[in-house]
Tab-separated table of C-alpha atoms and ligand atoms in Angstrom:
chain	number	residue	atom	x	y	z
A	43	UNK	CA	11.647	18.794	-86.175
A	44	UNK	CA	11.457	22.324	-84.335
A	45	UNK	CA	8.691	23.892	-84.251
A	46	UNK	CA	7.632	27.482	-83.148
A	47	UNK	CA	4.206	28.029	-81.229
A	48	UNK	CA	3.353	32.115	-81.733
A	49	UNK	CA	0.474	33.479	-79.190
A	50	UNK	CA	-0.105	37.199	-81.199
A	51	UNK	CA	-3.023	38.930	-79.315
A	52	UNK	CA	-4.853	42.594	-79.434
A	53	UNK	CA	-8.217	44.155	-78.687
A	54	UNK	CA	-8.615	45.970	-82.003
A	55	UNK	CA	-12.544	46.666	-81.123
A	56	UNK	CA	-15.155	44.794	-79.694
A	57	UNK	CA	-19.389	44.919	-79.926
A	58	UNK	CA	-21.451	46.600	-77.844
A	59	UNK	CA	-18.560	47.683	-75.568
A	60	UNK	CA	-15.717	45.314	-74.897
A	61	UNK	CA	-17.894	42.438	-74.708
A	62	UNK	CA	-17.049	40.541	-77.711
A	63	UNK	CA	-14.904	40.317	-81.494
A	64	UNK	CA	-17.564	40.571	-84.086
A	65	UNK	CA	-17.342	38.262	-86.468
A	66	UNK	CA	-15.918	39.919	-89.612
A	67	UNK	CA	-12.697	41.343	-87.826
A	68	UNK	CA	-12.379	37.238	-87.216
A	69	UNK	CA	-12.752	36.339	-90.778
A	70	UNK	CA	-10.195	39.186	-91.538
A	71	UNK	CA	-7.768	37.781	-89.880
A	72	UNK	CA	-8.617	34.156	-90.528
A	73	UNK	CA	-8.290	34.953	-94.546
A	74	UNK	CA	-5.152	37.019	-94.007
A	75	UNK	CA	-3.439	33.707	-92.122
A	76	UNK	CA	-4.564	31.122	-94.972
A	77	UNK	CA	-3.129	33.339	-97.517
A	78	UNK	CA	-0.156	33.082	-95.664
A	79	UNK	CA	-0.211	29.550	-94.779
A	80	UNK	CA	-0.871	29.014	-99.219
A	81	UNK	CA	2.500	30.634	-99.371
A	82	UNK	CA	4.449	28.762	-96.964
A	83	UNK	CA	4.738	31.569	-94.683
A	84	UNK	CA	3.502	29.850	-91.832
A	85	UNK	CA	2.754	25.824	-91.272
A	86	UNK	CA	-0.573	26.139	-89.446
A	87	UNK	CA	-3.349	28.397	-87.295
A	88	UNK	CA	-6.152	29.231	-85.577
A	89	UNK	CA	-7.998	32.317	-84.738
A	90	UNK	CA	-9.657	32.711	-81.789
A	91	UNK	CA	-11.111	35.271	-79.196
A	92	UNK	CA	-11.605	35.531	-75.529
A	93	UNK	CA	-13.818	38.434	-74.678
A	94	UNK	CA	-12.582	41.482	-77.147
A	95	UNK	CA	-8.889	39.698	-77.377
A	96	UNK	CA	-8.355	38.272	-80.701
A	97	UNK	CA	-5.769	35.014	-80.217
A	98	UNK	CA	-3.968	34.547	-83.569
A	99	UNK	CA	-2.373	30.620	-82.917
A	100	UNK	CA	0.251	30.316	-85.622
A	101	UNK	CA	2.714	27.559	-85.802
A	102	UNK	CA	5.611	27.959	-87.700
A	103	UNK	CA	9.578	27.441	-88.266
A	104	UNK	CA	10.632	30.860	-88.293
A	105	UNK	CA	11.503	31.066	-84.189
A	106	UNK	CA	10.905	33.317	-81.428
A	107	UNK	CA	11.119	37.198	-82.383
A	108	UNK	CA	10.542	36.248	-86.478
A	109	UNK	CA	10.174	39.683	-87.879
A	110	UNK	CA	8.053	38.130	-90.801
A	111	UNK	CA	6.141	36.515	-88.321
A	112	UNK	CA	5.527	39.545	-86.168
A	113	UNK	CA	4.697	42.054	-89.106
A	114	UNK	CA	2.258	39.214	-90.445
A	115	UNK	CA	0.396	39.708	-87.150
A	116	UNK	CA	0.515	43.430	-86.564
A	117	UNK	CA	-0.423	43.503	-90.725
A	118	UNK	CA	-3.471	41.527	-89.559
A	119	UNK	CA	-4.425	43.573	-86.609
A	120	UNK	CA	-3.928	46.542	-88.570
A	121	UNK	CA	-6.376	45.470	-91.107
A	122	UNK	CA	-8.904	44.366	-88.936
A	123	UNK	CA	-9.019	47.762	-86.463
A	124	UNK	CA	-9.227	49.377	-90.216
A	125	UNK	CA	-12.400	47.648	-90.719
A	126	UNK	CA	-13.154	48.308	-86.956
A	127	UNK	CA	-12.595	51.933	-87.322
A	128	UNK	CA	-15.283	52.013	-90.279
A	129	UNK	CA	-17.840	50.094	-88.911
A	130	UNK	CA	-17.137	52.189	-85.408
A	131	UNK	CA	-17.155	49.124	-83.380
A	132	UNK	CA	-15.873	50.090	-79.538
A	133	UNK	CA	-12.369	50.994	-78.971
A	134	UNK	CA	-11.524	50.365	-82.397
A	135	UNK	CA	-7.543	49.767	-82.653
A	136	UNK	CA	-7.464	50.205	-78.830
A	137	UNK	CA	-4.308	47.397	-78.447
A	138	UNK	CA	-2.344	49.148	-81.254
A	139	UNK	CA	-0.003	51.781	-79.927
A	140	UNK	CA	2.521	52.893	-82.691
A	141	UNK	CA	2.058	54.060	-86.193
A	142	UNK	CA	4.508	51.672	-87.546
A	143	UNK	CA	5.830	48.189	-87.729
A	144	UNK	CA	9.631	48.322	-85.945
A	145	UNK	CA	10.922	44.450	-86.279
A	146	UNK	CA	9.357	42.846	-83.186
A	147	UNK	CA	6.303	43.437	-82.364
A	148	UNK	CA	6.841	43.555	-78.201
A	149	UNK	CA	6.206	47.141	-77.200
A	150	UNK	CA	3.865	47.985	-80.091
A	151	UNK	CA	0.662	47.256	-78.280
A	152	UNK	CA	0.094	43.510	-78.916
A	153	UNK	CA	0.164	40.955	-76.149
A	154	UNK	CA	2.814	37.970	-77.393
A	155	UNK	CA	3.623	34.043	-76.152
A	156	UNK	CA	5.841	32.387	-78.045
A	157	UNK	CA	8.307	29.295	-77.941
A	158	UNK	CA	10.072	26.878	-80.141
A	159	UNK	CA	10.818	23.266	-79.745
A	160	UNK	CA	12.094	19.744	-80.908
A	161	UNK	CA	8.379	18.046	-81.578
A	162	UNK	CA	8.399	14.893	-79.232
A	163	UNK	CA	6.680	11.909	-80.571
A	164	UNK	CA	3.658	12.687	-79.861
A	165	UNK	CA	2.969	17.104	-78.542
A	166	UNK	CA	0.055	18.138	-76.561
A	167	UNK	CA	0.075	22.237	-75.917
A	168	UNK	CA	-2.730	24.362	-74.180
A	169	UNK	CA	-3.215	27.697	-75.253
A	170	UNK	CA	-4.857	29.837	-72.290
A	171	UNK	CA	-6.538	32.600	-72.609
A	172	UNK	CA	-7.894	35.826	-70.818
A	173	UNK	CA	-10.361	39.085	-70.658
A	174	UNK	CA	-10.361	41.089	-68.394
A	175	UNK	CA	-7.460	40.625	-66.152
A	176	UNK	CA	-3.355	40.661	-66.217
A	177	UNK	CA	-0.150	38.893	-66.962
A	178	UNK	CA	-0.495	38.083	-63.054
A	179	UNK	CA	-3.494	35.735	-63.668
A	180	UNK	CA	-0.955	33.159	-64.710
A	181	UNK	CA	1.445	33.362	-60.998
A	182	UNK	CA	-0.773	31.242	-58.907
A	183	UNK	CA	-2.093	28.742	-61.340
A	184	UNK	CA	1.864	27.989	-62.835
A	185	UNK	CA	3.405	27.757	-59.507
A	186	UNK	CA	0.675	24.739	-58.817
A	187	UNK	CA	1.362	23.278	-62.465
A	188	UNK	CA	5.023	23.519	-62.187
A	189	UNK	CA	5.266	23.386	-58.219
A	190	UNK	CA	3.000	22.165	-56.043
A	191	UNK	CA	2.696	18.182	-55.845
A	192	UNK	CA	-0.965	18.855	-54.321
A	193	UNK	CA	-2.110	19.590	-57.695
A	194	UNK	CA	0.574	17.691	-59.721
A	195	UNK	CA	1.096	14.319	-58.666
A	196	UNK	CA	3.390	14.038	-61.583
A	197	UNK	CA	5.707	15.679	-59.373
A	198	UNK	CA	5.759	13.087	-56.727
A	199	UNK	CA	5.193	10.196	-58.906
A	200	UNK	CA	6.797	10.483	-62.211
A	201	UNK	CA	10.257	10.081	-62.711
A	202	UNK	CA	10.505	12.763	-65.531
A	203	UNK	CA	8.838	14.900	-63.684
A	204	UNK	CA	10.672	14.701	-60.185
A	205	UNK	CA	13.329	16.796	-61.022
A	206	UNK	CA	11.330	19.877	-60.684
A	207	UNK	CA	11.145	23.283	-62.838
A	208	UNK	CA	13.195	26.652	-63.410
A	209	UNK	CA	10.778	30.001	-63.351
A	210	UNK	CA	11.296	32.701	-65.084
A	211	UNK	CA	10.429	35.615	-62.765
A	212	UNK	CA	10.351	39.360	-64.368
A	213	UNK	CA	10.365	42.207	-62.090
A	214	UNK	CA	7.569	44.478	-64.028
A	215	UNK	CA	8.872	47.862	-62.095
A	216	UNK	CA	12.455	47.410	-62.707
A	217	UNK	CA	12.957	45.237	-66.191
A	218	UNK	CA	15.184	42.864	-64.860
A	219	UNK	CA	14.394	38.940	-64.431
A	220	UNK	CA	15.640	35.981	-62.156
A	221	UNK	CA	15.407	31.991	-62.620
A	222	UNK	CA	14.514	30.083	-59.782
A	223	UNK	CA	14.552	26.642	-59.493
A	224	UNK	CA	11.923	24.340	-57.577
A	225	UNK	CA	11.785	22.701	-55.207
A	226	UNK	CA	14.914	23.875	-53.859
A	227	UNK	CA	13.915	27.859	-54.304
A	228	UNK	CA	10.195	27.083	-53.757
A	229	UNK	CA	9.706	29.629	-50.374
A	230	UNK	CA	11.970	32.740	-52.301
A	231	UNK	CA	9.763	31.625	-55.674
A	232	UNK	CA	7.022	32.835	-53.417
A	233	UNK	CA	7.975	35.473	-51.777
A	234	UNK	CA	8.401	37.119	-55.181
A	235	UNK	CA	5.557	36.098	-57.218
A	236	UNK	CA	3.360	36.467	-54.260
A	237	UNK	CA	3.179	39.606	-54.955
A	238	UNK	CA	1.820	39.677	-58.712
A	239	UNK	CA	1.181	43.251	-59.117
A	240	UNK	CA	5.273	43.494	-59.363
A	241	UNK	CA	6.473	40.231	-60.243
A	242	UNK	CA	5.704	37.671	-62.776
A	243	UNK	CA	5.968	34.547	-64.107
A	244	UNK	CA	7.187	35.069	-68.161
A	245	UNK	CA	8.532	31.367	-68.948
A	246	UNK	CA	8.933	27.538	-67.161
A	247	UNK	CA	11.235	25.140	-68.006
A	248	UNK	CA	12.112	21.710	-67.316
A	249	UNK	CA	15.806	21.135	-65.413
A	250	UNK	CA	16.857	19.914	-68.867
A	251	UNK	CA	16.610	23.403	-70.114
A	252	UNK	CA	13.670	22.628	-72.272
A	253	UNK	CA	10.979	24.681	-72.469
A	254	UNK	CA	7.539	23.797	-70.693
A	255	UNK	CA	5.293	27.250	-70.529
A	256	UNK	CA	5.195	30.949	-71.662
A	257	UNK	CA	3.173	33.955	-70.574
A	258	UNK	CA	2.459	36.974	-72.558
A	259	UNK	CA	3.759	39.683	-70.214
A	260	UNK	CA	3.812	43.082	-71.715
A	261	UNK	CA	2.415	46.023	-69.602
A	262	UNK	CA	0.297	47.957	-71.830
A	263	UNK	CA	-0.149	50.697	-69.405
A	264	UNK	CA	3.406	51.213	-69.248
A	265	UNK	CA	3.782	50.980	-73.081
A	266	UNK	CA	1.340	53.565	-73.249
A	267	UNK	CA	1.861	56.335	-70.676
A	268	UNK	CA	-1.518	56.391	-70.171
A	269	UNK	CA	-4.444	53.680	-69.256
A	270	UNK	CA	-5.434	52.290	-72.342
A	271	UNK	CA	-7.154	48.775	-71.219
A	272	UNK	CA	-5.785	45.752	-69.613
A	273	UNK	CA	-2.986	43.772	-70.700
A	274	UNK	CA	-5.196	40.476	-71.022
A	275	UNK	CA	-2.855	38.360	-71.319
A	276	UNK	CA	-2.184	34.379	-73.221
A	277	UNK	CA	-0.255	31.769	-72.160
A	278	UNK	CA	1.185	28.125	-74.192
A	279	UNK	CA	1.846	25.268	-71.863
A	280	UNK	CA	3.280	22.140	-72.837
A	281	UNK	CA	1.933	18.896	-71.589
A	282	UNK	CA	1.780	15.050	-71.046
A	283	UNK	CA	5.358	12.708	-71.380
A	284	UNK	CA	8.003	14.587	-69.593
A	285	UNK	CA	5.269	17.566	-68.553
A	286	UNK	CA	2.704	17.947	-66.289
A	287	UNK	CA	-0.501	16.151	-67.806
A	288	UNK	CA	-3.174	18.260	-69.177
A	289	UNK	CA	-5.495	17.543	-66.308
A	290	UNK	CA	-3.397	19.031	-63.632
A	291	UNK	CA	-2.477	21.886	-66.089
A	292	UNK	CA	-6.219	22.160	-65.980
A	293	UNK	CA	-6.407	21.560	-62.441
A	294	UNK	CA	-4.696	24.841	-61.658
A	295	UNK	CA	-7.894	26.486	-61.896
A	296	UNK	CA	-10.219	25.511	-60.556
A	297	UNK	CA	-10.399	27.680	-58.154
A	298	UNK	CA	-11.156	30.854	-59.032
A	299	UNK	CA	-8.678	33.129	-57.920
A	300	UNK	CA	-8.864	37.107	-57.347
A	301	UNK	CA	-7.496	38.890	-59.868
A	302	UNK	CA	-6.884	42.178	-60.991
A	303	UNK	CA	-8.950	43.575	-63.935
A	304	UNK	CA	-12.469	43.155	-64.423
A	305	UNK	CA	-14.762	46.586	-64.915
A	306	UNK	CA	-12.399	49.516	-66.177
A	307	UNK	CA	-9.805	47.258	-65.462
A	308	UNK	CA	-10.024	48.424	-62.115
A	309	UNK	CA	-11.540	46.015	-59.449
A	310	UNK	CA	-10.484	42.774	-58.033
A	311	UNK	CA	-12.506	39.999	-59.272
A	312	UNK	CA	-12.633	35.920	-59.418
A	313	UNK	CA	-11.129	34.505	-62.655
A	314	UNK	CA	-13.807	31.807	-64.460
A	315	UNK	CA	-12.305	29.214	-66.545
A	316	UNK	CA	-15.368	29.254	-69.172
A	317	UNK	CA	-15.869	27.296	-72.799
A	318	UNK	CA	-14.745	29.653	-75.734
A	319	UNK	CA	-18.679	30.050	-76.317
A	320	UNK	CA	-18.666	31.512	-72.956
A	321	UNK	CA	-15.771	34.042	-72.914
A	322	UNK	CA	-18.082	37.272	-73.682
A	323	UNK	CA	-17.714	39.103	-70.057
A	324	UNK	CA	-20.776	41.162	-69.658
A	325	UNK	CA	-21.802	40.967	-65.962
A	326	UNK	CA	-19.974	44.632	-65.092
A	327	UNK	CA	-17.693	43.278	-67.588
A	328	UNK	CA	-16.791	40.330	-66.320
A	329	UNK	CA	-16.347	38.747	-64.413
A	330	UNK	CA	-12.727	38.038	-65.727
A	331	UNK	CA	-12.176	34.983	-67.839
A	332	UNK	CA	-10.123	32.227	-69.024
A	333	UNK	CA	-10.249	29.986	-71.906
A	334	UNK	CA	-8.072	26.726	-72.406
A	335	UNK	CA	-7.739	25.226	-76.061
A	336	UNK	CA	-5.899	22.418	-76.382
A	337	UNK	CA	-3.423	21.326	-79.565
A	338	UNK	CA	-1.593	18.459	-80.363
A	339	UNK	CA	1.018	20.134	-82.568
A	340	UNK	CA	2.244	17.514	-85.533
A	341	UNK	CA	4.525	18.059	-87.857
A	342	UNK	CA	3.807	21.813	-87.543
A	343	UNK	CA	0.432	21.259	-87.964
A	344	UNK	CA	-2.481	22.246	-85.349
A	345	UNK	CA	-4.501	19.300	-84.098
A	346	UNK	CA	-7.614	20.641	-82.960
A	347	UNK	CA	-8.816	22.575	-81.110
A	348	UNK	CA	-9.884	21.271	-77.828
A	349	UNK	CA	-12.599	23.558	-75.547
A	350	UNK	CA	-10.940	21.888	-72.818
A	351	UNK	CA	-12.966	23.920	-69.916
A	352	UNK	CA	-15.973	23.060	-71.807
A	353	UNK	CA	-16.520	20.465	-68.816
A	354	UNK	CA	-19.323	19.741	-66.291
A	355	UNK	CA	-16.132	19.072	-64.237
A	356	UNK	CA	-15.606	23.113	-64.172
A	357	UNK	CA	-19.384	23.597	-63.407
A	358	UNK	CA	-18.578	23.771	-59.874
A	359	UNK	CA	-15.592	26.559	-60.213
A	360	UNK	CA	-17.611	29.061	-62.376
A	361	UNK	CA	-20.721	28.590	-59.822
A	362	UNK	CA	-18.265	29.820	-56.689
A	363	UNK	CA	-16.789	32.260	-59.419
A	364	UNK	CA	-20.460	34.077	-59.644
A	365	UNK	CA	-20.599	33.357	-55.737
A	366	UNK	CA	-17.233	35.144	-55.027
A	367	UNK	CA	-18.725	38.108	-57.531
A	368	UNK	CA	-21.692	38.941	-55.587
A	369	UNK	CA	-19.707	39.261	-52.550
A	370	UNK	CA	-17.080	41.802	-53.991
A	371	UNK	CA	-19.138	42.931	-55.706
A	372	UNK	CA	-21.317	44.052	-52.840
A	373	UNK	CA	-18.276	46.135	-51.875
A	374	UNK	CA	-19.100	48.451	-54.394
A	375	UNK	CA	-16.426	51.613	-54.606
A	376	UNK	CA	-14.193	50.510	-51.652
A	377	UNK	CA	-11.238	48.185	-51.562
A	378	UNK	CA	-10.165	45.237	-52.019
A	379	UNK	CA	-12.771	44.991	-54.838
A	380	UNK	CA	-11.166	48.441	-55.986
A	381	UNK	CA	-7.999	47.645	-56.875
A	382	UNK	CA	-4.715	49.673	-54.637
A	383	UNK	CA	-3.910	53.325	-55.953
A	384	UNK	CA	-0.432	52.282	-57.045
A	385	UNK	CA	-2.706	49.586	-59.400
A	386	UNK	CA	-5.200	52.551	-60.101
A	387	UNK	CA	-2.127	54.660	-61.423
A	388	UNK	CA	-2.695	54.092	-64.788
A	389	UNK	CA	-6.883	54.327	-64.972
A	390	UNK	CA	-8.776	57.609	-64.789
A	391	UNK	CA	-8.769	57.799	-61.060
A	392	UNK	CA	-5.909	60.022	-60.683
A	393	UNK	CA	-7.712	62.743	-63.056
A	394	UNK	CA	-10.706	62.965	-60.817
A	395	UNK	CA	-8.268	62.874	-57.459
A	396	UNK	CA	-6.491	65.766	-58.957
A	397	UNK	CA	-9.326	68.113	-58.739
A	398	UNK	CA	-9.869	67.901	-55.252
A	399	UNK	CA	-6.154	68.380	-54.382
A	400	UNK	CA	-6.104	72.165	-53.460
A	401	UNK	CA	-8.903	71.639	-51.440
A	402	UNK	CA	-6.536	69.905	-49.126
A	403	UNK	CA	-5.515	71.876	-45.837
A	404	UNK	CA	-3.190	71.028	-43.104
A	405	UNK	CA	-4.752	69.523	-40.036
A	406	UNK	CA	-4.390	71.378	-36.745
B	223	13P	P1	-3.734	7.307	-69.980
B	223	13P	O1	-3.335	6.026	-69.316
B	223	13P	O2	-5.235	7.399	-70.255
B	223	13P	O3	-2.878	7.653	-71.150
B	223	13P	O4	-3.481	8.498	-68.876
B	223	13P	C1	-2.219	8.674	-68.328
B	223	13P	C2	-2.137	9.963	-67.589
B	223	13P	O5	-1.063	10.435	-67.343
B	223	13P	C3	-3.374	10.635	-67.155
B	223	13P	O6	-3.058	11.799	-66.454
B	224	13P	P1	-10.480	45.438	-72.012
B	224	13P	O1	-9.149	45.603	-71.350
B	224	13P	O2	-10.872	43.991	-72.163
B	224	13P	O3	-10.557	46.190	-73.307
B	224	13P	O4	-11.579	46.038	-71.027
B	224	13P	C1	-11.465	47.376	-70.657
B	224	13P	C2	-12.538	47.843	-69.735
B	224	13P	O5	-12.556	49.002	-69.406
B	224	13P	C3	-13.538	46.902	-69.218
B	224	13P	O6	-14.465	47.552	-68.380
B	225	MG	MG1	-11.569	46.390	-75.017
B	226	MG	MG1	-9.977	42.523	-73.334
């Protein structure tokens, strides 16, 4: 049986700032998705937030790029940064960027992971998600996943496994992509996504062809024209029996990596990997966080959910996450906690740079 997976994701407005989804935009949404899940529409979902990112989960059999599925979301999030918009919360319809549904929702605002597959026996998934960072997040933690037999002995010691994976890389600045296969491309796999500001990871799959991981990669800055918020981004990995296990999915990160994002999406900060009940970023908005829910997907249906970083195990990674913030923090206004100016292109900073430029002289 195939089954599609759809990741559909906006910041339609948050409380108190861009802390947190209030709960009646959730319930909009939730309502709108079992009406369409009493009409067949859909075979199963969950709504979800991470910071003031709504997560619509919806399983399906439509595909990848379903227009019905696509206009169901962007229907949703336009009814919920309605509400938004009359109750004033923050930033209310912030992720939505054009007046009107086109087909596919890519380019309209929205942040989208998606995939479709044969159901194996038995179909673990983890949905990741994020506030307060990038697409980027994803780079480091995939290439361990999907690369690096230090954190998945599945690579070394399970047959299925051995083969190795094919990445997906997009070049943000010049929309074109490459597929590079591990091990045997592991060092040029690096030298690219290395450098995450440019490059990214958008999909993983197995030598087979079959599909193992997706990252929502759309660049709302460059949607926009303008800095409008960061593209926090989701994320659907497939795991266990021919994958890497959920553990060393998991594994991935725990340690907490510097990432871009974080206040005015701005600064360089450590990602967390927090419990749902935890992904409210208020500590100069953040620090950035991610959120793992895991799924086992059955017959279309959604098994779960999962809080899988809801773990004493993961105690140890937030505490040097709130370590690693006092120290760039403590950096204040300079760099590397500030992010680079070709990262700062998109944010205010170029307004208040402008001013002082024909104060500039020559020097002698
Ligand atoms: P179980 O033997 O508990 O199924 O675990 C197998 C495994 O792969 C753990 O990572
Ligand atoms: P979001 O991208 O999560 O809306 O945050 C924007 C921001 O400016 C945080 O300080
Ligand atoms: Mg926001
Ligand atoms: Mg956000």
């Amino acid at each position: 049986m195939r089954t599609t997976i759809s990741v559909i994701k906006a910041d339609i407005g948050s409380l108190a700032g861009h802390v947190k989804v209030p709960r009646e935009l959730l319930d909009v949404c939730g309502d709108s998705l079992s009406r369409a899940l009493k009409r067949g529409i859909i075979k199963d979902f969950h709504v979800t937030s991470c910071g003031d990112d709504i997560d619509l989960i919806i399983a399906h059999n439509k595909g990848v790029d379903s227009s019905v599925v696509h206009e169901l979301a962007w229907r949703i999030f336009r009814a919920a940064a309605n509400l938004a918009k009359e109750r004033h919360y923050y930033a209310a319809g912030q992720d939505l960027l054009v007046e009107a549904f086109s087909g596919n929702i890519r380019g309209m605002g929205p942040g989208i992971a998606e995939f479709e597959f044969q159901e194996r026996p038995s179909e673990p998934i983890i949905v990741f998600a994020c506030d307060k960072t990038s697409p980027s997040a994803f780079n480091l933690p995939f290439f361990k996943i999907f690369a690096d037999p230090f954190n998945s002995a599945g690579l070394v010691i399970d047959p299925k496994l051995h083969g190795g994976f094919k990445f997906e890389v997009h070049d943000v600045k010049q929309a074109k992509r490459i597929f590079l296969g591990c091990p045997e491309e592991l060092y040029d796999l690096l030298a690219l996504i290395g450098v995450s500001s440019r490059y990214l990871i958008k999909r993983v799959f197995r030598k087979d062809g079959e599909i193992a991981a997706v990252v929502s990669t759309e660049r709302l800055s460059q949607i926009a024209g303008r800095y409008v918020g960061k593209d926090d981004p989701v994320a659907i990995v497939r795991t266990q029996s021919g994958f890497p296990a959920t553990g060393e999915a998991l594994e991935a990160f725990v340690m907490p990596q510097l990432v871009p994002g974080w206040m005015r999406g701005s600064h360089r900060g450590p990602l967390m990997p927090v419990a749902q009940r935890d992904a409210h970023p208020t500590r100069f908005d953040g620090p950035p966080r991610a959120m793992a829910l895991g799924f086992q997907v059955s017959d279309g249906k959604l098994l779960g959910p999962a809080d899988l970083f809801d773990d004493v195990a993961f105690d140890e990674s937030r505490r040097m996450a709130l370590e690693i913030s006092d120290y760039m923090r403590s950096h204040g206004p300079f760099e590397p906690h500030l992010l680079s100016p070709e990262e700062l292109e998109y944010t205010t900073l170029p307004q208040v740079v402008e001013r002082l430029k024909k104060r500039f002289e020559p020097i002698e």
